[in-house]
Tab-separated table of C-alpha atoms in Angstrom:
chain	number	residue	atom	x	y	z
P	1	UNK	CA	5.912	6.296	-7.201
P	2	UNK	CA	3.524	3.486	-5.243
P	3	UNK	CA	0.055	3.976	-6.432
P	4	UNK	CA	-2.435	2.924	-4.381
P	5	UNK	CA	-6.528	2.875	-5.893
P	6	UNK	CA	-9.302	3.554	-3.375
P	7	UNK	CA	-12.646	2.024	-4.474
P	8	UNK	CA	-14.683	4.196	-2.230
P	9	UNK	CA	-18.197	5.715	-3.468
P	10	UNK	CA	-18.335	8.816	-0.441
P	11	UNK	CA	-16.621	11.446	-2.381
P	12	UNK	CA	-16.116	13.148	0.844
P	13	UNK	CA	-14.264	9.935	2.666
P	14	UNK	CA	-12.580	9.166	-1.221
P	15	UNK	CA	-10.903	13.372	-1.071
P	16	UNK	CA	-9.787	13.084	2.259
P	17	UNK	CA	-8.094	9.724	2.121
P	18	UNK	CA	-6.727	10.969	-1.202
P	19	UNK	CA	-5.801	14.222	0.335
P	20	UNK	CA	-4.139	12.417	3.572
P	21	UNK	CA	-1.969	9.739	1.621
P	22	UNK	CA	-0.304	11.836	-1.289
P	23	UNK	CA	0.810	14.072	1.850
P	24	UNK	CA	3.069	10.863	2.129
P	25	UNK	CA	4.051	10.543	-1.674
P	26	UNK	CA	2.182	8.170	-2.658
P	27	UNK	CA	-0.054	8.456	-6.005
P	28	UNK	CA	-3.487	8.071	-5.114
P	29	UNK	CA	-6.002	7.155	-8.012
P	30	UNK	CA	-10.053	7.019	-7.159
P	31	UNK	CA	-12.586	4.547	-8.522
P	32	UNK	CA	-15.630	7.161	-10.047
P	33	UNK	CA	-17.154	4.625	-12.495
P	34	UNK	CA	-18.012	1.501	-10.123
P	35	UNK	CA	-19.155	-0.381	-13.760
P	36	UNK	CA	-14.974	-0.513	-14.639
P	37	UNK	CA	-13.590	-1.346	-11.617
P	38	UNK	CA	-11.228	-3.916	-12.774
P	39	UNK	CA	-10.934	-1.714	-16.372
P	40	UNK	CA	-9.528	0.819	-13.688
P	41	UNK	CA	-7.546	-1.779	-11.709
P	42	UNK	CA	-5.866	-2.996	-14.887
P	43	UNK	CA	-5.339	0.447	-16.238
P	44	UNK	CA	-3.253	1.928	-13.013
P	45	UNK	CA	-1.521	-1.826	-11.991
P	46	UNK	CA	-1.538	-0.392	-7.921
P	47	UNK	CA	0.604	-2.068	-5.686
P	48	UNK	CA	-2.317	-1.487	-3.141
P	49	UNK	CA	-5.912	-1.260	-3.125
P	50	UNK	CA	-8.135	0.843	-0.464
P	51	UNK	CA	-11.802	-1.168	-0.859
P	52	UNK	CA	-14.763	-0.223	0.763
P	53	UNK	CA	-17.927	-3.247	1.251
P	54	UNK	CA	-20.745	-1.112	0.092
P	55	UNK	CA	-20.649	-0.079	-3.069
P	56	UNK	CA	-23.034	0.525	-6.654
P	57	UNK	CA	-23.573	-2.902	-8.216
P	58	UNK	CA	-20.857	-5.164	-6.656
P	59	UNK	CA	-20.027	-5.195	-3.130
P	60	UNK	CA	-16.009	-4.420	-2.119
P	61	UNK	CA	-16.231	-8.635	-1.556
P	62	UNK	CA	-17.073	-9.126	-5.139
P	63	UNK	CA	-14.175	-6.648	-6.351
P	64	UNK	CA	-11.556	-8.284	-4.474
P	65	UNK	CA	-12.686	-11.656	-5.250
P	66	UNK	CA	-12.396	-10.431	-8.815
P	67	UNK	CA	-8.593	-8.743	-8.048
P	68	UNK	CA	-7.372	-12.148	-6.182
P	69	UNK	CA	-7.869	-13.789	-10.122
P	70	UNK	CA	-5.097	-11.481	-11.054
P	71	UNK	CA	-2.939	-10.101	-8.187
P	72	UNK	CA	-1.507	-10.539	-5.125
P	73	UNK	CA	-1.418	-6.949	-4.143
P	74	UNK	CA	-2.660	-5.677	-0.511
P	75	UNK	CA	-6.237	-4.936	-0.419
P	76	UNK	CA	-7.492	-3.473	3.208
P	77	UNK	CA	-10.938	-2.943	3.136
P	78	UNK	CA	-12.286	0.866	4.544
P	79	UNK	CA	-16.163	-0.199	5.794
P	80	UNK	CA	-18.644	0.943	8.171
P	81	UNK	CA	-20.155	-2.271	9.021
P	82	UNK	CA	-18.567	-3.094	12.722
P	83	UNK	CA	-19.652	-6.646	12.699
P	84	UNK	CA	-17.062	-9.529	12.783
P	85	UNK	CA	-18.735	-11.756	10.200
P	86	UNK	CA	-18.126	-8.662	7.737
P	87	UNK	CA	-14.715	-8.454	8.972
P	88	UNK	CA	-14.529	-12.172	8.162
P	89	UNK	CA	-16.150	-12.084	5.110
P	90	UNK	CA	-13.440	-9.656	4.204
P	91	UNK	CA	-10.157	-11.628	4.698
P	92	UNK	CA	-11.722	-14.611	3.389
P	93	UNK	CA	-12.410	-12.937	-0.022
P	94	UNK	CA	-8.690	-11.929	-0.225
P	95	UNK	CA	-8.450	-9.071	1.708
P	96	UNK	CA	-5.358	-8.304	3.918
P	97	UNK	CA	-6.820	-5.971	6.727
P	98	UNK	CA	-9.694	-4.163	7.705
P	99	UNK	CA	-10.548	-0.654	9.110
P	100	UNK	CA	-13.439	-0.051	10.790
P	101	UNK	CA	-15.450	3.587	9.833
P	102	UNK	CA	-14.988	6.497	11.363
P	103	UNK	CA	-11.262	5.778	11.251
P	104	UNK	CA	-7.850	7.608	12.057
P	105	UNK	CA	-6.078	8.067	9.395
P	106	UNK	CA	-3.030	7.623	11.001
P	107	UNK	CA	-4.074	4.296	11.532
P	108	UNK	CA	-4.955	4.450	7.554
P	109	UNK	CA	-1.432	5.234	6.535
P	110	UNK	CA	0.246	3.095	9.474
P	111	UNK	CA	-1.742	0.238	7.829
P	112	UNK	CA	-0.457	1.368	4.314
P	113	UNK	CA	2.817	1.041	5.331
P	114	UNK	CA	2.862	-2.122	7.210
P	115	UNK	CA	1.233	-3.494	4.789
P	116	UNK	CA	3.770	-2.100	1.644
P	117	UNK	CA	6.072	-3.523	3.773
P	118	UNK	CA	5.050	-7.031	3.736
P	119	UNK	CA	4.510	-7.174	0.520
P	120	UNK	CA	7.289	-5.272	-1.350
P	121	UNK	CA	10.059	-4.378	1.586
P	122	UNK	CA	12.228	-5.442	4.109
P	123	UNK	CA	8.997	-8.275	5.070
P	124	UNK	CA	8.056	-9.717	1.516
P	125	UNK	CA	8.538	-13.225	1.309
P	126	UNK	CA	10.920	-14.125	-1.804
P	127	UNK	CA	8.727	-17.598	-1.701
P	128	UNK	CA	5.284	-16.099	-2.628
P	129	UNK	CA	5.054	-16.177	-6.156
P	130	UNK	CA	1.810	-15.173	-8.726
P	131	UNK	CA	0.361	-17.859	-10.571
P	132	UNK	CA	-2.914	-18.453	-12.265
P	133	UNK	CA	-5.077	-21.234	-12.490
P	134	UNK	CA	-7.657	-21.967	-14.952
P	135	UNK	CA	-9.432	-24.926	-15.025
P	136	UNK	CA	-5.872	-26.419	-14.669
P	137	UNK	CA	-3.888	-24.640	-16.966
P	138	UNK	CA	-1.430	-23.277	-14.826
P	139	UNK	CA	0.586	-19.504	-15.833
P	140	UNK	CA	3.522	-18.597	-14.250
P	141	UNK	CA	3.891	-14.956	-15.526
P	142	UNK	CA	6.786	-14.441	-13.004
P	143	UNK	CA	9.103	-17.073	-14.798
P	144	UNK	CA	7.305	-17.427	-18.471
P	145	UNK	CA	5.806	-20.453	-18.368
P	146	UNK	CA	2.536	-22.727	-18.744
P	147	UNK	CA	1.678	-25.969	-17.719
P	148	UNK	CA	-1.252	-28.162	-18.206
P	149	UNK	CA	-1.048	-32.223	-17.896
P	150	UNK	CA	2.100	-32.025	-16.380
P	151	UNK	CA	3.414	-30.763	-19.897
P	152	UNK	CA	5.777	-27.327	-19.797
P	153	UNK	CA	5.929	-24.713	-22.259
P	154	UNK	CA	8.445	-21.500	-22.082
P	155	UNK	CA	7.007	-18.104	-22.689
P	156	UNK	CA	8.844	-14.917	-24.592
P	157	UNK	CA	7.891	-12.013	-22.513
P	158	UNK	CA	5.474	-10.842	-25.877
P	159	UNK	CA	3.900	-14.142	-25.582
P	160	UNK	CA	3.725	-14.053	-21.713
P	161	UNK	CA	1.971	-10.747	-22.075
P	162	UNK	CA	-1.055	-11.906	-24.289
P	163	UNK	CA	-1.441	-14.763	-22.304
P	164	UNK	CA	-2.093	-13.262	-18.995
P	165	UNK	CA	-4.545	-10.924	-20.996
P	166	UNK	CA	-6.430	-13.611	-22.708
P	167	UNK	CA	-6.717	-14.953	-18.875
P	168	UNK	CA	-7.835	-11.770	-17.438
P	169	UNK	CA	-10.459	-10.924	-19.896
P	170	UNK	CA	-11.928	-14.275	-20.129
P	171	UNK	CA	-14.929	-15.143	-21.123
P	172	UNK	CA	-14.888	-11.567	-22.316
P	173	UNK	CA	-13.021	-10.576	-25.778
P	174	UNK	CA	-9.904	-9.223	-25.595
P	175	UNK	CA	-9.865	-6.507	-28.076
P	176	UNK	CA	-6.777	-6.117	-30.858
P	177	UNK	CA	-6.425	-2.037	-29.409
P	178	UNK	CA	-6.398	-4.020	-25.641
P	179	UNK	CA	-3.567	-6.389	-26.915
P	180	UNK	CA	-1.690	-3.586	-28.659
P	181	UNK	CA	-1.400	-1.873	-25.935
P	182	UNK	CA	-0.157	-4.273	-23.902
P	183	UNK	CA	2.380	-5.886	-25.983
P	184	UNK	CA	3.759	-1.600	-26.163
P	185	UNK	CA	6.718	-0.576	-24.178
P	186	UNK	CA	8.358	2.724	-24.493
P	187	UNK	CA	11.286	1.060	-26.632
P	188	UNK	CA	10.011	-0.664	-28.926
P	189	UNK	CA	6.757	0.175	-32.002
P	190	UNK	CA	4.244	-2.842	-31.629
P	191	UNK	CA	2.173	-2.719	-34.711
P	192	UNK	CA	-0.604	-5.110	-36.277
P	193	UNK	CA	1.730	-7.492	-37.641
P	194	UNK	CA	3.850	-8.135	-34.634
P	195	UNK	CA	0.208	-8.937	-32.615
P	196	UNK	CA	-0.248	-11.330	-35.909
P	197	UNK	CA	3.135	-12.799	-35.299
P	198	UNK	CA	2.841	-12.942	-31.258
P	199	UNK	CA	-0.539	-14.902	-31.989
P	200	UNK	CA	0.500	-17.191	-33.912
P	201	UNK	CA	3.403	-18.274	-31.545
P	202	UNK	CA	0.682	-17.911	-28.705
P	203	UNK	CA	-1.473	-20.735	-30.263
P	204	UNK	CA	1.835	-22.555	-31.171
P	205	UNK	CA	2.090	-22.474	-27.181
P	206	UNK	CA	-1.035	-23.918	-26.293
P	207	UNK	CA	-0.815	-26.676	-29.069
P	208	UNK	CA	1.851	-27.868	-27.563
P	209	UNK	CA	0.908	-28.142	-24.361
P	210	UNK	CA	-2.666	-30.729	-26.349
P	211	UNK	CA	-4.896	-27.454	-26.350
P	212	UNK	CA	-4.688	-26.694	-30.257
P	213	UNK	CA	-8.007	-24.163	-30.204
P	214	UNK	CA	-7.359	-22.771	-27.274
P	215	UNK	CA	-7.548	-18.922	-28.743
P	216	UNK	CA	-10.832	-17.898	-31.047
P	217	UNK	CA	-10.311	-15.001	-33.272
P	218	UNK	CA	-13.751	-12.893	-33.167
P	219	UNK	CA	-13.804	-11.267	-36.270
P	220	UNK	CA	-13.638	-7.211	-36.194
P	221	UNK	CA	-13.033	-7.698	-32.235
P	222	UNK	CA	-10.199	-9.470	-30.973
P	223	UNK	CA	-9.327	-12.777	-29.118
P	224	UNK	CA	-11.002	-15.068	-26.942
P	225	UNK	CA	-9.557	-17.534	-24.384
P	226	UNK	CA	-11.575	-21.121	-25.503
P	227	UNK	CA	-11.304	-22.727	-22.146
P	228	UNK	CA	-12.930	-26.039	-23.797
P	229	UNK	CA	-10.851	-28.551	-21.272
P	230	UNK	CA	-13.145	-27.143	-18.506
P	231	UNK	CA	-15.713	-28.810	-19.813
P	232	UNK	CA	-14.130	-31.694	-20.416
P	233	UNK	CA	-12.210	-31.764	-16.990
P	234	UNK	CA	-16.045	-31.718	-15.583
P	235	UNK	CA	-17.635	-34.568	-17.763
């Protein structure tokens, strides 16, 4: 089932969007804690996001600024501001579209669905593909690989896996309960030693490539991405 996440602090606009668009099937999951947006966005992996601008703490540009370091999926922003610089704002952060308060939500769902389209149906382009860059490290999740200095390492899905966490959670710690969890599938028991293991091959990885120290164990936390050739790219 497509999931889509609204990020929309009116609980009366959030129930009847939500109300509207599982009439259509789709599984509709709403932000209520704006302090974990991206905990949320990680947690449910949409394949579209529903954003307003005004919201506690972070504005909707900050959020999608935030989801365009980790995925490509549709966000159309939901606002009441009506001015074009706002609508601007939006695309130029990484949104896709825009809908203008009070809206139709016909025209919410048409938009859905054009945009689902584009990115997953008949319109996606088989060209576009996810990659992130830090500080020119490149990570191709989609084909298991990492490049930096025009070196080229290959990636076991495991290894993949902690690697694009590492990136997302930088400079934050990613716990050992985080990484557990996303090393599990339904097939196969991950347990404390195969995280150990995974590590290990992880900072085998990144050796390779000249960043031996790339990966900080923080004792009775987790990991942490040491992005030290920032620096270094900057001096």
């Amino acid at each position: 089932m497509t999931t889509i996440l609204l990020i929309e602090d009116d609980e009366k606009i959030a129930s009847l969007l939500r109300d509207q668009i599982e009439k259509y099937g789709y599984h509709v999951v709403t932000v209520t804690d704006f302090d974990r947006v991206m905990d949320v966005f990680h947690e449910t992996n949409p394949e579209l996001v529903l954003l307003d601008i005004n919201l506690p703490s972070f504005d909707g540009f900050y959020w999608c600024r935030q989801i365009r370091k980790t995925s490509v999926c549709p966000v159309i922003f939901i606002s009441a501001r009506t001015g074009g610089m706002d609508q601007v704002m939006a695309l130029e952060n990484g949104g896709d579209d825009f809908i203008t308060k009070p809206f139709h939500t016909e025209v919410v769902l048409a938009k859905i669905h054009s945009q689902l389209r584009r990115a997953y149906g008949e319109y996606a382009s088989t060209a576009f593909e996810q990659v992130l860059d830090k500080e020119g490290l490149m990570f191709y999740p989609e084909r298991l690989e990492m490049t930096f200095n025009g070196r080229t390492v290959a990636l076991s899905k495991k290894e993949s896996d902690i690697i694009g966490r590492l990136l997302e959670r930088h400079p934050r710690v990613a716990g050992r309960d985080d990484l557990l969890e996303t090393l599990w599938d339904t097939q196969t028991y991950v347990d404390e030693n195969t995280l150990n293991v995974n590590m290990n091959r992880v900072r085998r990885k990144f050796a390779e490539l000249g960043l031996e120290g790339a990966v900080d164990t923080v004792r009775g936390a987790g990991y942490r991405l040491n992005v030290f050739w920032g620096s270094e790219r900057g001096g």
